Amino acid sequence: MFESVLLRCGDCRSEYKAIDKVWRCECGGFLELFYEKGFDLDKLNGRDWNFWRYEECLAISAQEKKVSLGEPCTPLLLQRIGGQELYLKLENINPTGSFKDRGSAMMINAAQLRGIDTVVEDSSGNAGASVAAYCANAGISAKIFVPEGTTKGKLDLISLSGAELNKIPGDRQQSAIAALEAAQDNYYASHCWDPFFIEGVKTIAFEIAEQLEWKAPDTVYLPVGNGSLLLGVFQGFLEMLELGIIDHMPVLNAVQTAGCAPIYSHWSGQDLEHKPTVAEGIAVQTPPRLEQIIKAVESTYGQFFLVHEEEIKRALEQIIKLGIVIEPTSAAAVSVALNADCDKGKVVVPITGSGLKAVGKLSDLI
Ligand SMILES: [Zn+2]
């Protein structure tokens, strides 16, 4: 599969081969993956319960992959919380405790198939820890750039995996700038730019549909920073819809915090003051894919929601007291889902990351 994949620019339509070491087009545009996709439900019987089971719809097949940390299919747990029924997709149980492992698994396999020996990544923590772990297993050197205020558990995980950890003063944007500079000489394995990353993340949608007996849910609430989760989930449901596997597209609702809401601001036309937020995973001030995110959400008849710090903390406490150890970023989307005022049908909220990397911080918040 990998060798037949084409990367095409969404702006100028230039094409590249999968083996080419490119993460964006020469014109600066985003690259998309093109290949013959399929979905044969009969073939899934007997396959391992990991995301490579959907290989007819993946740019790298199970046989082609060189590196794996297991990538288990994660549970879809139905919970009744405060009178609402929510399906929680437990992405916190991934190898390094976040959904980012899906994207890293695909992106670092692509890097290895391309013969890349060093990568650069910037992150608010989870993506850095994930890329560092996959690179460690693949024997690829990783240089990770994070804001200096990142949660200690995430920083420790990055260092323990043997990656070069670069703590950058300032906000998340400064880390992105530093990584881009370092990428002049190295491959930029960016969870925001690399099309193979979204390719991995889309498997969340495949699993949700399979867990609901090949039916799409009605509504999904997603925390949005750089948008790799939302765009991956959108891509997954869209491909299943186009292949006739599901009969409708769920409504995808995007959640940002009141302290950092550039996409909400753009969408609503409101100017909002930037403030610190406990939801560090979505504290992204300049998401490069802003226009794509708005287009995806609107095409599903979804909306953008703002959530305040107190609401995040309340939802965090509610979920942790159910025994599910989530991080504050996940609680942002749970909060909006719990406060939805009408029947939204089957509602899914991905629990994007584990709170185990930030237990000290959680104790302070609750
Ligand atoms: Zn281009």
Short mmCIF file of C-alpha atoms in Angstrom, two decimals, residues 27-302:
data_model
loop_
_atom_site.label_atom_id
_atom_site.label_comp_id
_atom_site.label_asym_id
_atom_site.label_seq_id
_atom_site.Cartn_x
_atom_site.Cartn_y
_atom_site.Cartn_z
CA CYS A 27 4.03 26.10 -1.97
CA GLY A 28 3.35 25.87 1.79
CA GLY A 29 0.05 23.98 1.39
CA PHE A 30 -1.14 20.95 3.35
CA LEU A 31 -0.65 17.54 1.78
CA GLU A 32 -3.37 14.89 1.60
CA LEU A 33 -2.95 11.15 1.06
CA PHE A 34 -4.49 9.47 -1.98
CA TYR A 35 -4.69 5.70 -2.56
CA GLU A 36 -7.27 3.02 -3.34
CA LYS A 37 -9.34 2.58 -0.17
CA GLY A 38 -11.54 -0.34 0.77
CA PHE A 39 -13.47 -1.70 3.71
CA ASP A 40 -14.28 -5.41 3.73
CA LEU A 41 -16.10 -6.17 6.98
CA ASP A 42 -15.79 -9.96 6.47
CA LYS A 43 -11.99 -9.70 6.48
CA LEU A 44 -12.05 -8.14 9.96
CA ASN A 45 -13.13 -11.39 11.61
CA GLY A 46 -10.17 -13.04 13.28
CA ARG A 47 -7.86 -10.04 12.97
CA ASP A 48 -6.07 -8.70 16.04
CA TRP A 49 -7.93 -6.06 18.06
CA ASN A 50 -5.62 -3.19 17.14
CA PHE A 51 -6.02 -0.40 14.63
CA TRP A 52 -4.04 -2.16 11.91
CA ARG A 53 -7.13 -4.39 11.46
CA TYR A 54 -8.52 -1.70 9.10
CA GLU A 55 -5.54 -2.02 6.75
CA GLU A 56 -7.56 -1.82 3.52
CA CYS A 57 -8.28 1.78 4.53
CA LEU A 58 -4.80 2.70 5.78
CA ALA A 59 -1.82 4.14 3.90
CA ILE A 60 0.50 1.61 5.57
CA SER A 61 -0.62 -2.00 5.89
CA ALA A 62 -0.15 -4.24 8.93
CA GLN A 63 2.52 -6.19 7.01
CA GLU A 64 4.42 -3.03 5.98
CA LYS A 65 4.65 -1.51 9.45
CA LYS A 66 8.07 -1.61 11.06
CA VAL A 67 7.34 -0.21 14.50
CA SER A 68 4.46 -0.91 16.89
CA LEU A 69 3.73 -0.39 20.58
CA GLY A 70 0.52 -2.42 20.34
CA GLU A 71 -1.93 0.38 19.39
CA PRO A 72 -4.91 -1.41 21.00
CA CYS A 73 -8.45 -0.66 19.97
CA THR A 74 -9.70 1.34 22.94
CA PRO A 75 -12.97 0.66 24.84
CA LEU A 76 -16.15 2.63 24.17
CA LEU A 77 -17.57 2.86 27.66
CA LEU A 78 -21.22 3.82 28.18
CA GLN A 79 -21.66 5.88 31.34
CA ARG A 80 -24.67 7.67 32.86
CA ILE A 81 -23.45 10.95 34.32
CA GLY A 82 -25.81 13.49 35.86
CA GLY A 83 -28.79 12.21 33.88
CA GLN A 84 -26.89 12.09 30.56
CA GLU A 85 -25.71 8.97 28.79
CA LEU A 86 -22.28 9.37 27.21
CA TYR A 87 -20.10 6.92 25.32
CA LEU A 88 -16.57 7.62 26.52
CA LYS A 89 -13.88 6.51 24.04
CA LEU A 90 -11.01 5.66 26.36
CA GLU A 91 -8.01 6.97 24.44
CA ASN A 92 -6.21 7.35 27.77
CA ILE A 93 -5.30 3.66 27.64
CA ASN A 94 -3.10 4.03 24.54
CA PRO A 95 0.63 3.12 24.86
CA THR A 96 1.69 6.56 26.14
CA GLY A 97 -1.72 7.53 27.46
CA SER A 98 -3.22 9.66 24.70
CA PHE A 99 -4.91 9.47 21.28
CA LYS A 100 -1.70 10.91 19.84
CA ASP A 101 -0.27 7.37 19.74
CA ARG A 102 -2.52 6.56 16.78
CA GLY A 103 -1.04 9.41 14.76
CA SER A 104 2.51 8.72 15.93
CA ALA A 105 2.25 5.03 15.05
CA MET A 106 1.38 5.89 11.45
CA MET A 107 3.69 8.92 11.14
CA ILE A 108 6.79 7.25 12.61
CA ASN A 109 6.22 4.15 10.48
CA ALA A 110 6.11 6.42 7.44
CA ALA A 111 9.33 8.09 8.65
CA GLN A 112 11.01 4.73 8.99
CA LEU A 113 9.85 3.54 5.57
CA ARG A 114 11.29 6.78 4.18
CA GLY A 115 14.66 6.13 5.81
CA ILE A 116 14.50 9.16 8.12
CA ASP A 117 16.89 8.94 11.09
CA THR A 118 16.09 12.13 13.03
CA VAL A 119 12.79 13.95 13.58
CA VAL A 120 11.72 17.20 15.17
CA GLU A 121 8.33 17.74 16.88
CA ASP A 122 6.71 20.46 18.96
CA SER A 123 4.02 19.68 21.44
CA SER A 124 2.13 20.72 24.53
CA GLY A 125 3.28 17.41 26.00
CA ASN A 126 1.22 14.42 24.89
CA ALA A 127 2.33 14.41 21.24
CA GLY A 128 5.94 14.89 22.32
CA ALA A 129 5.78 11.93 24.71
CA SER A 130 4.10 9.84 22.04
CA VAL A 131 6.54 10.68 19.22
CA ALA A 132 9.46 10.16 21.62
CA ALA A 133 8.20 6.67 22.52
CA TYR A 134 7.62 5.56 18.93
CA CYS A 135 10.99 6.97 17.86
CA ALA A 136 12.68 5.10 20.73
CA ASN A 137 11.17 1.84 19.51
CA ALA A 138 12.03 2.63 15.89
CA GLY A 139 15.64 3.66 16.62
CA ILE A 140 14.98 7.18 15.30
CA SER A 141 16.43 10.23 17.11
CA ALA A 142 13.79 12.70 18.29
CA LYS A 143 14.14 16.37 19.19
CA ILE A 144 11.04 17.53 21.07
CA PHE A 145 10.18 21.21 21.70
CA VAL A 146 7.69 21.97 24.48
CA PRO A 147 6.57 25.08 26.40
CA GLU A 148 8.64 25.29 29.60
CA GLY A 149 5.49 25.19 31.76
CA THR A 150 4.45 21.75 30.49
CA THR A 151 3.33 19.19 33.10
CA LYS A 152 6.36 17.47 34.64
CA GLY A 153 5.08 13.93 34.03
CA LYS A 154 4.96 14.60 30.28
CA LEU A 155 8.45 16.12 30.28
CA ASP A 156 9.82 13.15 32.20
CA LEU A 157 8.26 10.70 29.75
CA ILE A 158 9.90 12.50 26.82
CA SER A 159 13.32 12.42 28.51
CA LEU A 160 12.97 8.82 29.70
CA SER A 161 12.31 7.72 26.12
CA GLY A 162 15.73 9.08 25.21
CA ALA A 163 14.53 12.05 23.17
CA GLU A 164 16.28 15.42 23.24
CA LEU A 165 13.97 17.63 25.32
CA ASN A 166 13.98 21.36 24.53
CA LYS A 167 11.97 23.50 26.97
CA ILE A 168 11.09 26.75 25.25
CA PRO A 169 10.15 29.92 27.20
CA GLY A 170 6.79 31.43 26.33
CA ASP A 171 3.59 29.89 25.06
CA ARG A 172 2.86 26.98 22.76
CA GLN A 173 3.47 29.11 19.64
CA GLN A 174 7.10 29.74 20.63
CA SER A 175 7.71 25.98 20.73
CA ALA A 176 6.26 25.64 17.23
CA ILE A 177 8.57 28.39 15.96
CA ALA A 178 11.63 26.74 17.59
CA ALA A 179 10.71 23.36 16.08
CA LEU A 180 10.29 24.86 12.62
CA GLU A 181 13.77 26.35 12.87
CA ALA A 182 15.23 23.00 13.90
CA ALA A 183 13.33 21.38 11.02
CA GLN A 184 15.53 23.23 8.54
CA ASP A 185 18.05 20.37 8.98
CA ASN A 186 15.75 17.54 10.15
CA TYR A 187 12.41 15.98 9.25
CA TYR A 188 9.48 17.81 10.89
CA ALA A 189 7.30 15.01 12.28
CA SER A 190 4.51 17.40 13.11
CA HIS A 191 1.19 16.15 14.46
CA CYS A 192 -0.28 19.29 12.96
CA TRP A 193 1.24 19.13 9.45
CA ASP A 194 2.13 15.54 8.62
CA PRO A 195 -0.73 13.86 6.68
CA PHE A 196 0.26 10.45 8.05
CA PHE A 197 -0.60 11.66 11.55
CA ILE A 198 -4.25 12.33 10.70
CA GLU A 199 -4.25 9.02 8.81
CA GLY A 200 -3.59 7.23 12.10
CA VAL A 201 -6.02 9.30 14.15
CA LYS A 202 -8.92 8.51 11.80
CA THR A 203 -8.97 4.94 13.15
CA ILE A 204 -10.83 6.28 16.22
CA ALA A 205 -13.86 6.74 13.96
CA PHE A 206 -13.49 3.23 12.50
CA GLU A 207 -13.43 1.72 15.98
CA ILE A 208 -16.40 3.75 17.23
CA ALA A 209 -18.47 2.59 14.26
CA GLU A 210 -17.44 -1.04 14.74
CA GLN A 211 -18.21 -0.82 18.49
CA LEU A 212 -21.69 0.52 17.64
CA GLU A 213 -22.25 -2.40 15.22
CA TRP A 214 -21.27 -0.37 12.16
CA LYS A 215 -23.52 2.55 12.94
CA ALA A 216 -22.25 6.10 13.31
CA PRO A 217 -23.08 7.87 16.59
CA ASP A 218 -25.27 10.97 16.34
CA THR A 219 -23.04 13.52 18.05
CA VAL A 220 -19.37 13.75 18.99
CA TYR A 221 -17.82 16.43 21.24
CA LEU A 222 -14.12 17.04 20.65
CA PRO A 223 -11.60 19.29 22.39
CA VAL A 224 -9.78 21.28 19.70
CA GLY A 225 -6.32 22.86 19.77
CA ASN A 226 -4.41 22.14 16.56
CA GLY A 227 -7.36 20.02 15.44
CA SER A 228 -5.59 16.74 14.67
CA LEU A 229 -8.21 14.82 16.66
CA LEU A 230 -11.19 16.54 15.07
CA LEU A 231 -9.81 16.30 11.54
CA GLY A 232 -8.86 12.66 12.03
CA VAL A 233 -12.32 11.75 13.37
CA PHE A 234 -13.92 13.69 10.51
CA GLN A 235 -11.75 11.92 7.92
CA GLY A 236 -12.57 8.49 9.37
CA PHE A 237 -16.33 9.00 9.35
CA LEU A 238 -16.19 10.61 5.89
CA GLU A 239 -14.31 7.65 4.39
CA MET A 240 -16.79 5.17 5.91
CA LEU A 241 -19.69 7.24 4.58
CA GLU A 242 -18.18 7.35 1.08
CA LEU A 243 -17.58 3.58 1.15
CA GLY A 244 -21.17 2.90 2.28
CA ILE A 245 -20.14 1.48 5.67
CA ILE A 246 -22.23 3.99 7.67
CA ASP A 247 -25.36 5.84 6.59
CA HIS A 248 -24.83 9.27 8.14
CA MET A 249 -22.15 11.64 9.31
CA PRO A 250 -22.31 12.41 13.04
CA VAL A 251 -22.54 16.02 14.14
CA LEU A 252 -19.01 16.99 15.19
CA ASN A 253 -18.93 19.72 17.85
CA ALA A 254 -15.65 21.45 18.67
CA VAL A 255 -14.78 22.64 22.18
CA GLN A 256 -12.27 25.34 23.09
CA THR A 257 -11.54 26.99 26.42
CA ALA A 258 -12.56 30.58 27.09
CA GLY A 259 -8.88 31.33 27.77
CA CYS A 260 -7.63 30.15 24.37
CA ALA A 261 -10.23 30.06 21.62
CA PRO A 262 -8.77 31.27 18.29
CA ILE A 263 -11.00 29.02 16.20
CA TYR A 264 -14.14 29.88 18.16
CA SER A 265 -13.22 33.58 17.81
CA HIS A 266 -12.76 33.29 14.06
CA TRP A 267 -16.00 31.32 13.69
CA SER A 268 -18.12 33.60 15.90
CA GLY A 269 -16.46 36.92 15.08
CA GLN A 270 -15.86 37.62 18.80
CA ASP A 271 -12.57 38.91 20.16
CA LEU A 272 -11.59 37.04 23.32
CA GLU A 273 -8.81 37.78 25.78
CA HIS A 274 -6.08 35.12 25.97
CA LYS A 275 -5.68 33.65 29.48
CA PRO A 276 -3.95 30.60 30.96
CA THR A 277 -5.99 27.39 30.97
CA VAL A 278 -5.70 24.06 32.75
CA ALA A 279 -6.52 22.38 29.42
CA GLU A 280 -2.91 22.59 28.19
CA GLY A 281 -3.54 20.11 25.37
CA ILE A 282 -5.68 22.65 23.50
CA ALA A 283 -3.87 25.86 24.45
CA VAL A 284 -2.92 26.57 20.83
CA GLN A 285 -3.13 30.22 19.78
CA THR A 286 -2.35 29.87 16.07
CA PRO A 287 -3.65 26.57 14.70
CA PRO A 288 -2.42 26.26 11.08
CA ARG A 289 -5.45 24.20 10.04
CA LEU A 290 -8.02 26.71 11.38
CA GLU A 291 -9.93 27.04 8.09
CA GLN A 292 -10.05 23.24 7.56
CA ILE A 293 -11.39 22.74 11.09
CA ILE A 294 -14.21 25.26 10.65
CA LYS A 295 -15.12 23.77 7.26
CA ALA A 296 -15.20 20.22 8.69
CA VAL A 297 -17.36 21.16 11.69
CA GLU A 298 -19.81 23.20 9.59
CA SER A 299 -20.14 20.42 7.01
CA THR A 300 -21.47 18.14 9.78
CA TYR A 301 -23.86 20.85 11.06
CA GLY A 302 -21.74 21.03 14.20
#
